[in-house]
Amino acid sequence: MNEHNYELREDFSCHAIVHRELGPGARFYDSPDTITVTNGNKVVWWWRPEKQHQQIKQETEKLSELFAQLTKKPEEFTPQKMSPERLVKAFVKHYLKLIIDEKTKWYGNRFYYLVKARPQLLDMDKLTEVQKLDQQHGFNYDLLGDTSHWHFLYLAAQPQGYAIELDIESAHFTAFLRQPTMFLHDPKTRAKPYFISDGGAMGRLRDITPQLPKWFRFRMLEIIGSHEIEYYQFDPVAGLSEKKVDPHVINYGMAFNAVHKAIYTVYQTMAEVANLVRDDLLRSHTDSFILKATMSRTAETQMLTTLAERGFEVFCKGIGYAHYWDIDKGILGFSESNGHIEDLEELRNRHGVSVKAMPREMYDRWSHWLPEIPEEIRTSAKHYEFVPKKSIPQVSPEKLAGYWRNE
């Protein structure tokens, strides 16, 4: 196999020109933090110039140094070659030493069905066939319904009122780490999948996890669990770049199964908790719950115990008056807005929705998730409110970061 020739460039605005210049067959890969153009063994790539991508760049370089030191293979972690995706792949190969051979590269069809075939059948409204195949493959149709195993979604009929949002910390990665190994064998028969030895890879991953940033952990699961690759190819006749997909690209075999079993486990856990809290739930999305502030302490404890028994840690993400128009658009207290800001302002104005400070007794009820209220505010203010701030370090792993103010 020919050695790739990497060229890291800084003229980010020229990536489209380079794509055309490399001629027919050149592929353009659009990744979260980088742009890459390849043709044969030539690889030309750029870091995106925005601040958040430059932060990932710095962390990628630091991790490259760390992995080079730990593996004693600096040539495999050259910073000029290390995009986040290439770093993850080198980490899996040279640090985790995950061996993908003739035996372990076979993944079966159970989880490929869950990831690829099932969504396609749902798009065609073939629900009867999906129900049948779910049963054959060992998945719960009544649980999954017409949604993806990546995202458990729930929205109450009237999703509004005083509420608190709790989030599972690194849910998918935690579920993955709790599995015995990184290799889940999927028999060709209808027998249940079972884990086989991965040569200690999962143990090595557990050991180094505290040093891995969140984006790296998520990107690793995404890469191992990938089933296709998207790219753009330049058509010189039309003068345009056409989007193409390499289907059935599963590079990690049995580890692909293990990743998607972990994701399905999170979905099952979210559904179980939703069933447990019932009418106290206003909204649930993937790994977070928005719960009524009137929820009893007993019900809260039962929910947290259930999650802890499954190895999940929970932190507070927000608190205050909640109003949701759909699963993705809504407000929660005085917290910083995330996306859809213009849509939210229009919806709030149209429906006359304003943010209200929670009553004192509700703040008191949930005080174990919040910093202490300053004495001068508690004693002198008629009304006060808590403002979560993501830019402020958390008070503790459990407590929400932010500040108190007079209303």
mmCIF file of C-alpha atoms in Angstrom:
data_model
loop_
_atom_site.group_PDB
_atom_site.id
_atom_site.type_symbol
_atom_site.label_atom_id
_atom_site.label_comp_id
_atom_site.label_asym_id
_atom_site.label_seq_id
_atom_site.Cartn_x
_atom_site.Cartn_y
_atom_site.Cartn_z
ATOM 1 C CA MET A 1 0.000 0.000 0.000
ATOM 2 C CA ASN A 2 1.378 3.413 -0.977
ATOM 3 C CA GLU A 3 2.228 5.883 1.790
ATOM 4 C CA HIS A 4 -0.092 8.880 1.783
ATOM 5 C CA ASN A 5 1.431 12.259 0.995
ATOM 6 C CA TYR A 6 -0.073 14.797 3.438
ATOM 7 C CA GLU A 7 -0.085 18.549 2.863
ATOM 8 C CA LEU A 8 -1.477 20.760 5.645
ATOM 9 C CA ARG A 9 -2.354 24.216 4.290
ATOM 10 C CA GLU A 10 -3.522 27.497 5.816
ATOM 11 C CA ASP A 11 -5.218 29.102 2.768
ATOM 12 C CA PHE A 12 -8.643 27.847 3.827
ATOM 13 C CA SER A 13 -10.508 29.902 1.214
ATOM 14 C CA CYS A 14 -8.779 27.944 -1.581
ATOM 15 C CA HIS A 15 -10.101 24.467 -0.747
ATOM 16 C CA ALA A 16 -12.671 24.516 -3.588
ATOM 17 C CA ILE A 17 -10.002 25.588 -6.072
ATOM 18 C CA VAL A 18 -7.692 22.772 -4.962
ATOM 19 C CA HIS A 19 -10.562 20.304 -5.337
ATOM 20 C CA ARG A 20 -10.981 21.321 -8.978
ATOM 21 C CA GLU A 21 -7.241 21.398 -9.654
ATOM 22 C CA LEU A 22 -6.719 17.826 -8.446
ATOM 23 C CA GLY A 23 -8.945 16.745 -11.315
ATOM 24 C CA PRO A 24 -11.308 13.807 -11.911
ATOM 25 C CA GLY A 25 -11.440 11.353 -9.041
ATOM 26 C CA ALA A 26 -10.616 13.939 -6.386
ATOM 27 C CA ARG A 27 -12.761 13.604 -3.279
ATOM 28 C CA PHE A 28 -13.796 16.436 -0.968
ATOM 29 C CA TYR A 29 -14.534 15.494 2.674
ATOM 30 C CA ASP A 30 -16.403 18.030 4.804
ATOM 31 C CA SER A 31 -15.714 17.236 8.483
ATOM 32 C CA PRO A 32 -16.783 19.180 11.603
ATOM 33 C CA ASP A 33 -13.382 20.859 12.130
ATOM 34 C CA THR A 34 -11.460 20.238 8.906
ATOM 35 C CA ILE A 35 -11.770 20.107 5.122
ATOM 36 C CA THR A 36 -9.867 17.399 3.237
ATOM 37 C CA VAL A 37 -9.315 16.835 -0.483
ATOM 38 C CA THR A 38 -7.819 13.550 -1.672
ATOM 39 C CA ASN A 39 -6.789 12.044 -4.983
ATOM 40 C CA GLY A 40 -4.952 8.744 -4.933
ATOM 41 C CA ASN A 41 -2.330 8.935 -2.187
ATOM 42 C CA LYS A 42 -2.328 12.749 -2.107
ATOM 43 C CA VAL A 43 -4.083 14.318 0.886
ATOM 44 C CA VAL A 44 -4.493 18.102 1.127
ATOM 45 C CA TRP A 45 -6.271 19.420 4.198
ATOM 46 C CA TRP A 46 -7.158 22.539 6.166
ATOM 47 C CA TRP A 47 -8.305 23.382 9.686
ATOM 48 C CA ARG A 48 -11.387 25.569 9.772
ATOM 49 C CA PRO A 49 -10.301 29.029 10.950
ATOM 50 C CA GLU A 50 -13.059 29.775 13.491
ATOM 51 C CA LYS A 51 -12.169 29.908 17.200
ATOM 52 C CA GLN A 52 -13.965 26.714 18.231
ATOM 53 C CA HIS A 53 -12.166 24.700 15.541
ATOM 54 C CA GLN A 54 -8.812 26.169 16.521
ATOM 55 C CA GLN A 55 -9.485 25.011 20.083
ATOM 56 C CA ILE A 56 -10.048 21.466 18.791
ATOM 57 C CA LYS A 57 -6.813 21.837 16.810
ATOM 58 C CA GLN A 58 -4.830 22.645 19.954
ATOM 59 C CA GLU A 59 -6.348 19.705 21.811
ATOM 60 C CA THR A 60 -5.671 17.402 18.838
ATOM 61 C CA GLU A 61 -1.999 18.411 18.877
ATOM 62 C CA LYS A 62 -1.737 17.786 22.641
ATOM 63 C CA LEU A 63 -3.393 14.391 22.311
ATOM 64 C CA SER A 64 -1.064 13.520 19.426
ATOM 65 C CA GLU A 65 1.917 14.176 21.709
ATOM 66 C CA LEU A 66 0.361 12.121 24.503
ATOM 67 C CA PHE A 67 -0.478 9.124 22.292
ATOM 68 C CA ALA A 68 2.957 9.267 20.620
ATOM 69 C CA GLN A 69 4.571 9.075 24.047
ATOM 70 C CA LEU A 70 2.322 6.275 25.315
ATOM 71 C CA THR A 71 2.646 4.103 22.199
ATOM 72 C CA LYS A 72 6.309 4.998 21.508
ATOM 73 C CA LYS A 73 5.242 5.494 17.890
ATOM 74 C CA PRO A 74 5.711 9.215 17.189
ATOM 75 C CA GLU A 75 5.690 8.546 13.425
ATOM 76 C CA GLU A 76 2.031 7.442 13.710
ATOM 77 C CA PHE A 77 0.954 10.664 15.441
ATOM 78 C CA THR A 78 2.631 13.374 13.367
ATOM 79 C CA PRO A 79 0.687 16.626 14.043
ATOM 80 C CA GLN A 80 0.818 17.643 10.356
ATOM 81 C CA LYS A 81 -1.252 14.538 9.552
ATOM 82 C CA MET A 82 -3.566 14.551 12.548
ATOM 83 C CA SER A 83 -7.076 15.752 11.924
ATOM 84 C CA PRO A 84 -9.486 14.722 14.727
ATOM 85 C CA GLU A 85 -10.732 11.790 12.638
ATOM 86 C CA ARG A 86 -7.244 10.532 11.747
ATOM 87 C CA LEU A 87 -6.204 10.946 15.385
ATOM 88 C CA VAL A 88 -9.103 8.745 16.535
ATOM 89 C CA LYS A 89 -8.245 6.050 13.990
ATOM 90 C CA ALA A 90 -4.567 6.063 14.975
ATOM 91 C CA PHE A 91 -5.556 5.933 18.649
ATOM 92 C CA VAL A 92 -7.809 2.903 18.104
ATOM 93 C CA LYS A 93 -5.126 1.097 16.103
ATOM 94 C CA HIS A 94 -1.948 1.924 18.015
ATOM 95 C CA TYR A 95 -3.040 2.668 21.602
ATOM 96 C CA LEU A 96 -6.134 0.520 22.034
ATOM 97 C CA LYS A 97 -4.560 -2.073 19.698
ATOM 98 C CA LEU A 98 -7.972 -3.136 18.487
ATOM 99 C CA ILE A 99 -7.195 -5.920 16.028
ATOM 100 C CA ILE A 100 -9.586 -6.116 13.088
ATOM 101 C CA ASP A 101 -8.830 -9.421 11.360
ATOM 102 C CA GLU A 102 -10.774 -11.985 9.346
ATOM 103 C CA LYS A 103 -12.698 -12.997 12.463
ATOM 104 C CA THR A 104 -13.435 -9.646 14.118
ATOM 105 C CA LYS A 105 -14.213 -7.645 10.965
ATOM 106 C CA TRP A 106 -17.419 -9.669 10.482
ATOM 107 C CA TYR A 107 -20.353 -7.785 11.989
ATOM 108 C CA GLY A 108 -23.470 -9.723 10.970
ATOM 109 C CA ASN A 109 -26.660 -7.938 9.963
ATOM 110 C CA ARG A 110 -28.506 -7.336 13.253
ATOM 111 C CA PHE A 111 -27.079 -3.891 14.026
ATOM 112 C CA TYR A 112 -26.681 -2.941 10.376
ATOM 113 C CA TYR A 113 -30.440 -3.446 10.150
ATOM 114 C CA LEU A 114 -30.954 -1.144 13.138
ATOM 115 C CA VAL A 115 -28.675 1.556 11.721
ATOM 116 C CA LYS A 116 -29.408 1.447 7.995
ATOM 117 C CA ALA A 117 -32.184 -0.876 6.799
ATOM 118 C CA ARG A 118 -34.708 -0.007 9.500
ATOM 119 C CA PRO A 119 -34.667 3.795 8.854
ATOM 120 C CA GLN A 120 -35.067 3.149 5.128
ATOM 121 C CA LEU A 121 -38.105 0.925 5.709
ATOM 122 C CA LEU A 122 -39.622 3.543 8.029
ATOM 123 C CA ASP A 123 -39.156 6.193 5.334
ATOM 124 C CA MET A 124 -41.210 3.962 3.039
ATOM 125 C CA ASP A 125 -43.904 3.520 5.730
ATOM 126 C CA LYS A 126 -43.379 -0.252 5.793
ATOM 127 C CA LEU A 127 -44.333 -0.540 9.467
ATOM 128 C CA THR A 128 -45.559 -4.128 9.284
ATOM 129 C CA GLU A 129 -42.235 -5.268 7.868
ATOM 130 C CA VAL A 130 -40.347 -3.246 10.494
ATOM 131 C CA GLN A 131 -42.368 -4.841 13.302
ATOM 132 C CA LYS A 132 -41.586 -8.286 11.938
ATOM 133 C CA LEU A 133 -37.874 -7.602 11.467
ATOM 134 C CA ASP A 134 -37.574 -5.935 14.884
ATOM 135 C CA GLN A 135 -38.835 -9.137 16.458
ATOM 136 C CA GLN A 136 -36.488 -11.292 14.369
ATOM 137 C CA HIS A 137 -33.473 -9.170 15.284
ATOM 138 C CA GLY A 138 -34.338 -8.845 18.977
ATOM 139 C CA PHE A 139 -35.343 -5.178 19.076
ATOM 140 C CA ASN A 140 -38.472 -3.820 20.737
ATOM 141 C CA TYR A 141 -40.740 -2.179 18.155
ATOM 142 C CA ASP A 142 -43.162 -0.938 20.828
ATOM 143 C CA LEU A 143 -40.213 0.872 22.394
ATOM 144 C CA LEU A 144 -38.502 2.207 19.253
ATOM 145 C CA GLY A 145 -41.582 2.790 17.104
ATOM 146 C CA ASP A 146 -40.711 5.041 14.178
ATOM 147 C CA THR A 147 -37.678 6.731 15.751
ATOM 148 C CA SER A 148 -33.913 6.220 15.634
ATOM 149 C CA HIS A 149 -32.123 4.319 18.402
ATOM 150 C CA TRP A 150 -29.838 7.370 18.705
ATOM 151 C CA HIS A 151 -32.573 9.607 20.121
ATOM 152 C CA PHE A 152 -35.305 8.836 22.630
ATOM 153 C CA LEU A 153 -37.848 11.656 22.125
ATOM 154 C CA TYR A 154 -40.845 12.626 24.237
ATOM 155 C CA LEU A 155 -42.908 15.809 24.528
ATOM 156 C CA ALA A 156 -45.871 16.165 26.889
ATOM 157 C CA ALA A 157 -49.240 17.271 25.528
ATOM 158 C CA GLN A 158 -48.789 20.612 27.335
ATOM 159 C CA PRO A 159 -45.030 21.015 27.817
ATOM 160 C CA GLN A 160 -44.980 24.103 30.009
ATOM 161 C CA GLY A 161 -44.593 25.078 33.651
ATOM 162 C CA TYR A 162 -41.818 25.395 36.234
ATOM 163 C CA ALA A 163 -39.229 22.725 35.580
ATOM 164 C CA ILE A 164 -35.698 21.421 35.973
ATOM 165 C CA GLU A 165 -33.549 19.737 33.312
ATOM 166 C CA LEU A 166 -31.291 16.828 34.243
ATOM 167 C CA ASP A 167 -28.809 15.333 31.817
ATOM 168 C CA ILE A 168 -26.968 11.985 31.760
ATOM 169 C CA GLU A 169 -23.225 12.607 31.663
ATOM 170 C CA SER A 170 -21.618 11.149 28.480
ATOM 171 C CA ALA A 171 -24.497 8.693 28.174
ATOM 172 C CA HIS A 172 -23.480 6.733 25.064
ATOM 173 C CA PHE A 173 -19.804 6.561 25.994
ATOM 174 C CA THR A 174 -20.637 5.467 29.551
ATOM 175 C CA ALA A 175 -22.859 2.675 28.230
ATOM 176 C CA PHE A 176 -20.060 1.611 25.876
ATOM 177 C CA LEU A 177 -17.461 1.505 28.671
ATOM 178 C CA ARG A 178 -19.721 -0.637 30.861
ATOM 179 C CA GLN A 179 -19.755 -3.425 28.269
ATOM 180 C CA PRO A 180 -17.300 -6.296 28.840
ATOM 181 C CA THR A 181 -15.244 -5.779 25.666
ATOM 182 C CA MET A 182 -15.251 -3.780 22.422
ATOM 183 C CA PHE A 183 -16.111 -6.841 20.329
ATOM 184 C CA LEU A 184 -19.744 -7.993 20.150
ATOM 185 C CA HIS A 185 -20.122 -11.141 18.061
ATOM 186 C CA ASP A 186 -23.392 -11.318 16.116
ATOM 187 C CA PRO A 187 -24.073 -14.942 15.139
ATOM 188 C CA LYS A 188 -25.487 -15.696 11.698
ATOM 189 C CA THR A 189 -28.243 -17.665 13.393
ATOM 190 C CA ARG A 190 -30.951 -16.043 15.545
ATOM 191 C CA ALA A 191 -28.840 -16.670 18.645
ATOM 192 C CA LYS A 192 -28.210 -13.637 20.832
ATOM 193 C CA PRO A 193 -25.021 -11.612 20.287
ATOM 194 C CA TYR A 194 -22.241 -12.161 22.813
ATOM 195 C CA PHE A 195 -18.976 -10.404 23.665
ATOM 196 C CA ILE A 196 -15.601 -11.925 22.812
ATOM 197 C CA SER A 197 -12.066 -10.977 23.843
ATOM 198 C CA ASP A 198 -10.698 -7.718 22.441
ATOM 199 C CA GLY A 199 -7.157 -8.274 23.692
ATOM 200 C CA GLY A 200 -7.588 -5.806 26.537
ATOM 201 C CA ALA A 201 -8.662 -2.842 24.362
ATOM 202 C CA MET A 202 -11.640 -1.943 26.567
ATOM 203 C CA GLY A 203 -9.413 -1.982 29.654
ATOM 204 C CA ARG A 204 -6.945 0.372 27.986
ATOM 205 C CA LEU A 205 -9.819 2.668 26.994
ATOM 206 C CA ARG A 206 -11.138 2.767 30.571
ATOM 207 C CA ASP A 207 -7.653 3.640 31.860
ATOM 208 C CA ILE A 208 -7.172 6.621 29.548
ATOM 209 C CA THR A 209 -10.767 7.923 29.504
ATOM 210 C CA PRO A 210 -10.120 10.664 32.148
ATOM 211 C CA GLN A 211 -7.610 12.235 29.734
ATOM 212 C CA LEU A 212 -9.941 12.202 26.717
ATOM 213 C CA PRO A 213 -12.030 15.341 26.023
ATOM 214 C CA LYS A 214 -15.735 14.940 25.373
ATOM 215 C CA TRP A 215 -15.490 15.680 21.640
ATOM 216 C CA PHE A 216 -12.861 12.947 21.229
ATOM 217 C CA ARG A 217 -14.992 10.353 23.009
ATOM 218 C CA PHE A 218 -18.042 11.221 20.912
ATOM 219 C CA ARG A 219 -16.020 11.272 17.668
ATOM 220 C CA MET A 220 -14.554 7.856 18.501
ATOM 221 C CA LEU A 221 -17.995 6.260 18.893
ATOM 222 C CA GLU A 222 -19.162 7.993 15.730
ATOM 223 C CA ILE A 223 -16.225 6.669 13.694
ATOM 224 C CA ILE A 224 -16.362 3.107 15.035
ATOM 225 C CA GLY A 225 -20.139 3.076 14.558
ATOM 226 C CA SER A 226 -20.088 4.514 11.013
ATOM 227 C CA HIS A 227 -21.756 2.590 8.198
ATOM 228 C CA GLU A 228 -21.200 4.996 5.305
ATOM 229 C CA ILE A 229 -18.990 7.891 4.228
ATOM 230 C CA GLU A 230 -20.173 11.050 2.457
ATOM 231 C CA TYR A 231 -17.941 13.011 0.096
ATOM 232 C CA TYR A 232 -18.110 15.361 -2.874
ATOM 233 C CA GLN A 233 -16.654 14.620 -6.297
ATOM 234 C CA PHE A 234 -15.983 17.314 -8.886
ATOM 235 C CA ASP A 235 -17.646 16.824 -12.273
ATOM 236 C CA PRO A 236 -15.531 18.760 -14.837
ATOM 237 C CA VAL A 237 -18.303 18.616 -17.446
ATOM 238 C CA ALA A 238 -20.978 20.127 -15.231
ATOM 239 C CA GLY A 239 -18.442 22.268 -13.355
ATOM 240 C CA LEU A 240 -20.058 21.260 -10.050
ATOM 241 C CA SER A 241 -19.269 19.102 -7.042
ATOM 242 C CA GLU A 242 -21.684 16.204 -6.641
ATOM 243 C CA LYS A 243 -22.476 14.651 -3.270
ATOM 244 C CA LYS A 244 -21.818 10.917 -3.162
ATOM 245 C CA VAL A 245 -22.020 8.200 -0.521
ATOM 246 C CA ASP A 246 -19.871 5.142 0.029
ATOM 247 C CA PRO A 247 -22.449 2.746 1.512
ATOM 248 C CA HIS A 248 -21.789 -0.206 3.777
ATOM 249 C CA VAL A 249 -18.501 1.249 5.047
ATOM 250 C CA ILE A 250 -18.063 -0.616 8.331
ATOM 251 C CA ASN A 251 -14.375 -0.608 9.218
ATOM 252 C CA TYR A 252 -14.531 -1.911 12.782
ATOM 253 C CA GLY A 253 -16.610 -5.069 12.442
ATOM 254 C CA MET A 254 -17.679 -6.398 15.820
ATOM 255 C CA ALA A 255 -16.820 -3.064 17.478
ATOM 256 C CA PHE A 256 -19.503 -1.512 15.249
ATOM 257 C CA ASN A 257 -21.980 -3.880 16.923
ATOM 258 C CA ALA A 258 -20.749 -2.945 20.404
ATOM 259 C CA VAL A 259 -21.173 0.791 19.754
ATOM 260 C CA HIS A 260 -24.744 0.433 18.552
ATOM 261 C CA LYS A 261 -25.667 -1.923 21.370
ATOM 262 C CA ALA A 262 -24.488 0.808 23.785
ATOM 263 C CA ILE A 263 -26.578 3.425 21.971
ATOM 264 C CA TYR A 264 -29.624 1.151 22.097
ATOM 265 C CA THR A 265 -28.998 0.607 25.823
ATOM 266 C CA VAL A 266 -29.196 4.366 26.427
ATOM 267 C CA TYR A 267 -32.463 4.483 24.460
ATOM 268 C CA GLN A 268 -33.902 1.658 26.587
ATOM 269 C CA THR A 269 -32.800 3.411 29.792
ATOM 270 C CA MET A 270 -34.355 6.718 28.725
ATOM 271 C CA ALA A 271 -37.624 4.940 27.936
ATOM 272 C CA GLU A 272 -37.540 3.180 31.292
ATOM 273 C CA VAL A 273 -37.019 6.428 33.187
ATOM 274 C CA ALA A 274 -39.776 8.147 31.186
ATOM 275 C CA ASN A 275 -42.129 5.334 32.163
ATOM 276 C CA LEU A 276 -40.980 5.632 35.778
ATOM 277 C CA VAL A 277 -41.580 9.391 36.181
ATOM 278 C CA ARG A 278 -44.688 9.420 33.943
ATOM 279 C CA ASP A 279 -46.697 12.667 34.366
ATOM 280 C CA ASP A 280 -43.705 14.486 35.910
ATOM 281 C CA LEU A 281 -41.959 14.461 32.519
ATOM 282 C CA LEU A 282 -42.365 17.492 30.237
ATOM 283 C CA ARG A 283 -39.739 16.662 27.630
ATOM 284 C CA SER A 284 -37.014 14.131 26.941
ATOM 285 C CA HIS A 285 -34.374 14.271 24.210
ATOM 286 C CA THR A 286 -31.614 11.666 23.734
ATOM 287 C CA ASP A 287 -30.014 11.846 27.204
ATOM 288 C CA SER A 288 -31.806 14.644 29.062
ATOM 289 C CA PHE A 289 -35.079 15.035 30.979
ATOM 290 C CA ILE A 290 -37.117 18.167 31.683
ATOM 291 C CA LEU A 291 -39.119 17.409 34.826
ATOM 292 C CA LYS A 292 -41.868 19.334 36.583
ATOM 293 C CA ALA A 293 -40.536 21.324 39.527
ATOM 294 C CA THR A 294 -43.433 19.921 41.573
ATOM 295 C CA MET A 295 -41.993 16.413 41.255
ATOM 296 C CA SER A 296 -41.654 14.755 44.667
ATOM 297 C CA ARG A 297 -38.263 14.107 46.239
ATOM 298 C CA THR A 298 -39.203 10.423 46.490
ATOM 299 C CA ALA A 299 -39.854 10.182 42.740
ATOM 300 C CA GLU A 300 -36.607 12.044 42.003
ATOM 301 C CA THR A 301 -34.616 9.694 44.230
ATOM 302 C CA GLN A 302 -36.167 6.651 42.601
ATOM 303 C CA MET A 303 -35.265 7.982 39.140
ATOM 304 C CA LEU A 304 -31.659 8.791 40.119
ATOM 305 C CA THR A 305 -31.259 5.392 41.790
ATOM 306 C CA THR A 306 -32.442 3.646 38.631
ATOM 307 C CA LEU A 307 -29.897 5.562 36.549
ATOM 308 C CA ALA A 308 -27.092 4.970 39.059
ATOM 309 C CA GLU A 309 -27.794 1.223 39.030
ATOM 310 C CA ARG A 310 -27.105 1.298 35.294
ATOM 311 C CA GLY A 311 -23.858 3.204 35.784
ATOM 312 C CA PHE A 312 -25.072 6.651 34.728
ATOM 313 C CA GLU A 313 -24.171 9.919 36.459
ATOM 314 C CA VAL A 314 -26.565 12.863 36.229
ATOM 315 C CA PHE A 315 -25.977 16.611 36.300
ATOM 316 C CA CYS A 316 -28.245 19.640 36.251
ATOM 317 C CA LYS A 317 -28.518 21.436 32.933
ATOM 318 C CA GLY A 318 -31.130 24.123 33.591
ATOM 319 C CA ILE A 319 -33.963 25.301 35.810
ATOM 320 C CA GLY A 320 -36.883 27.718 35.566
ATOM 321 C CA TYR A 321 -40.092 28.274 33.649
ATOM 322 C CA ALA A 322 -40.339 25.998 30.610
ATOM 323 C CA HIS A 323 -42.390 26.366 27.450
ATOM 324 C CA TYR A 324 -41.859 24.131 24.413
ATOM 325 C CA TRP A 325 -43.540 24.468 21.036
ATOM 326 C CA ASP A 326 -42.025 21.278 19.631
ATOM 327 C CA ILE A 327 -39.307 18.843 20.597
ATOM 328 C CA ASP A 328 -36.552 21.227 19.406
ATOM 329 C CA LYS A 329 -37.975 24.688 20.083
ATOM 330 C CA GLY A 330 -38.537 25.983 23.577
ATOM 331 C CA ILE A 331 -37.283 27.959 26.549
ATOM 332 C CA LEU A 332 -36.207 26.966 30.034
ATOM 333 C CA GLY A 333 -35.773 29.731 32.585
ATOM 334 C CA PHE A 334 -33.191 32.468 32.108
ATOM 335 C CA SER A 335 -30.520 30.218 30.636
ATOM 336 C CA GLU A 336 -28.440 30.980 27.563
ATOM 337 C CA SER A 337 -30.267 30.241 24.317
ATOM 338 C CA ASN A 338 -29.116 27.476 22.001
ATOM 339 C CA GLY A 339 -29.984 27.870 18.326
ATOM 340 C CA HIS A 340 -33.372 28.748 16.801
ATOM 341 C CA ILE A 341 -33.141 32.139 18.573
ATOM 342 C CA GLU A 342 -35.021 34.082 15.878
ATOM 343 C CA ASP A 343 -37.728 31.397 15.672
ATOM 344 C CA LEU A 344 -38.100 31.447 19.455
ATOM 345 C CA GLU A 345 -38.491 35.213 19.606
ATOM 346 C CA GLU A 346 -41.195 35.062 16.934
ATOM 347 C CA LEU A 347 -43.014 32.249 18.740
ATOM 348 C CA ARG A 348 -42.800 33.998 22.110
ATOM 349 C CA ASN A 349 -44.159 37.241 20.677
ATOM 350 C CA ARG A 350 -46.900 35.462 18.759
ATOM 351 C CA HIS A 351 -48.108 33.468 21.765
ATOM 352 C CA GLY A 352 -47.341 35.992 24.478
ATOM 353 C CA VAL A 353 -44.938 33.700 26.321
ATOM 354 C CA SER A 354 -42.607 35.350 28.833
ATOM 355 C CA VAL A 355 -40.069 33.848 31.201
ATOM 356 C CA LYS A 356 -41.183 33.867 34.822
ATOM 357 C CA ALA A 357 -39.092 33.557 37.953
ATOM 358 C CA MET A 358 -39.794 30.354 39.877
ATOM 359 C CA PRO A 359 -41.436 30.637 43.305
ATOM 360 C CA ARG A 360 -39.039 30.446 46.248
ATOM 361 C CA GLU A 361 -40.412 27.141 47.480
ATOM 362 C CA MET A 362 -39.549 25.479 44.169
ATOM 363 C CA TYR A 363 -35.987 26.804 44.243
ATOM 364 C CA ASP A 364 -35.769 25.485 47.795
ATOM 365 C CA ARG A 365 -37.084 22.098 46.662
ATOM 366 C CA TRP A 366 -34.268 21.755 44.104
ATOM 367 C CA SER A 367 -31.546 23.530 46.101
ATOM 368 C CA HIS A 368 -29.333 20.413 46.120
ATOM 369 C CA TRP A 369 -28.709 21.020 42.394
ATOM 370 C CA LEU A 370 -27.976 24.757 42.804
ATOM 371 C CA PRO A 371 -25.341 27.002 44.424
ATOM 372 C CA GLU A 372 -26.300 28.592 47.728
ATOM 373 C CA ILE A 373 -28.472 31.699 47.549
ATOM 374 C CA PRO A 374 -26.534 34.756 48.805
ATOM 375 C CA GLU A 375 -27.867 35.827 52.200
ATOM 376 C CA GLU A 376 -28.574 39.406 51.108
ATOM 377 C CA ILE A 377 -30.789 38.174 48.266
ATOM 378 C CA ARG A 378 -32.556 35.561 50.363
ATOM 379 C CA THR A 379 -33.396 37.986 53.173
ATOM 380 C CA SER A 380 -34.110 41.233 51.311
ATOM 381 C CA ALA A 381 -35.453 40.323 47.856
ATOM 382 C CA LYS A 382 -39.164 39.741 47.378
ATOM 383 C CA HIS A 383 -38.416 37.656 44.280
ATOM 384 C CA TYR A 384 -35.189 36.253 42.939
ATOM 385 C CA GLU A 385 -34.157 34.066 40.073
ATOM 386 C CA PHE A 386 -31.281 31.778 39.113
ATOM 387 C CA VAL A 387 -29.425 32.350 35.838
ATOM 388 C CA PRO A 388 -27.452 29.336 34.573
ATOM 389 C CA LYS A 389 -24.229 30.230 32.743
ATOM 390 C CA LYS A 390 -22.309 27.698 30.683
ATOM 391 C CA SER A 391 -19.247 29.949 30.693
ATOM 392 C CA ILE A 392 -18.905 29.582 34.484
ATOM 393 C CA PRO A 393 -17.237 26.398 35.785
ATOM 394 C CA GLN A 394 -19.648 24.109 37.613
ATOM 395 C CA VAL A 395 -19.738 24.532 41.383
ATOM 396 C CA SER A 396 -19.302 20.759 41.635
ATOM 397 C CA PRO A 397 -19.881 17.792 39.324
ATOM 398 C CA GLU A 398 -23.548 17.814 40.379
ATOM 399 C CA LYS A 399 -24.411 21.484 40.819
ATOM 400 C CA LEU A 400 -25.460 23.835 38.057
ATOM 401 C CA ALA A 401 -23.195 26.815 37.368
ATOM 402 C CA GLY A 402 -24.610 30.340 37.356
ATOM 403 C CA TYR A 403 -25.619 33.208 39.616
ATOM 404 C CA TRP A 404 -28.573 34.536 41.621
ATOM 405 C CA ARG A 405 -30.116 37.950 41.046
ATOM 406 C CA ASN A 406 -33.079 40.044 42.195
ATOM 407 C CA GLU A 407 -35.979 39.813 39.783
#
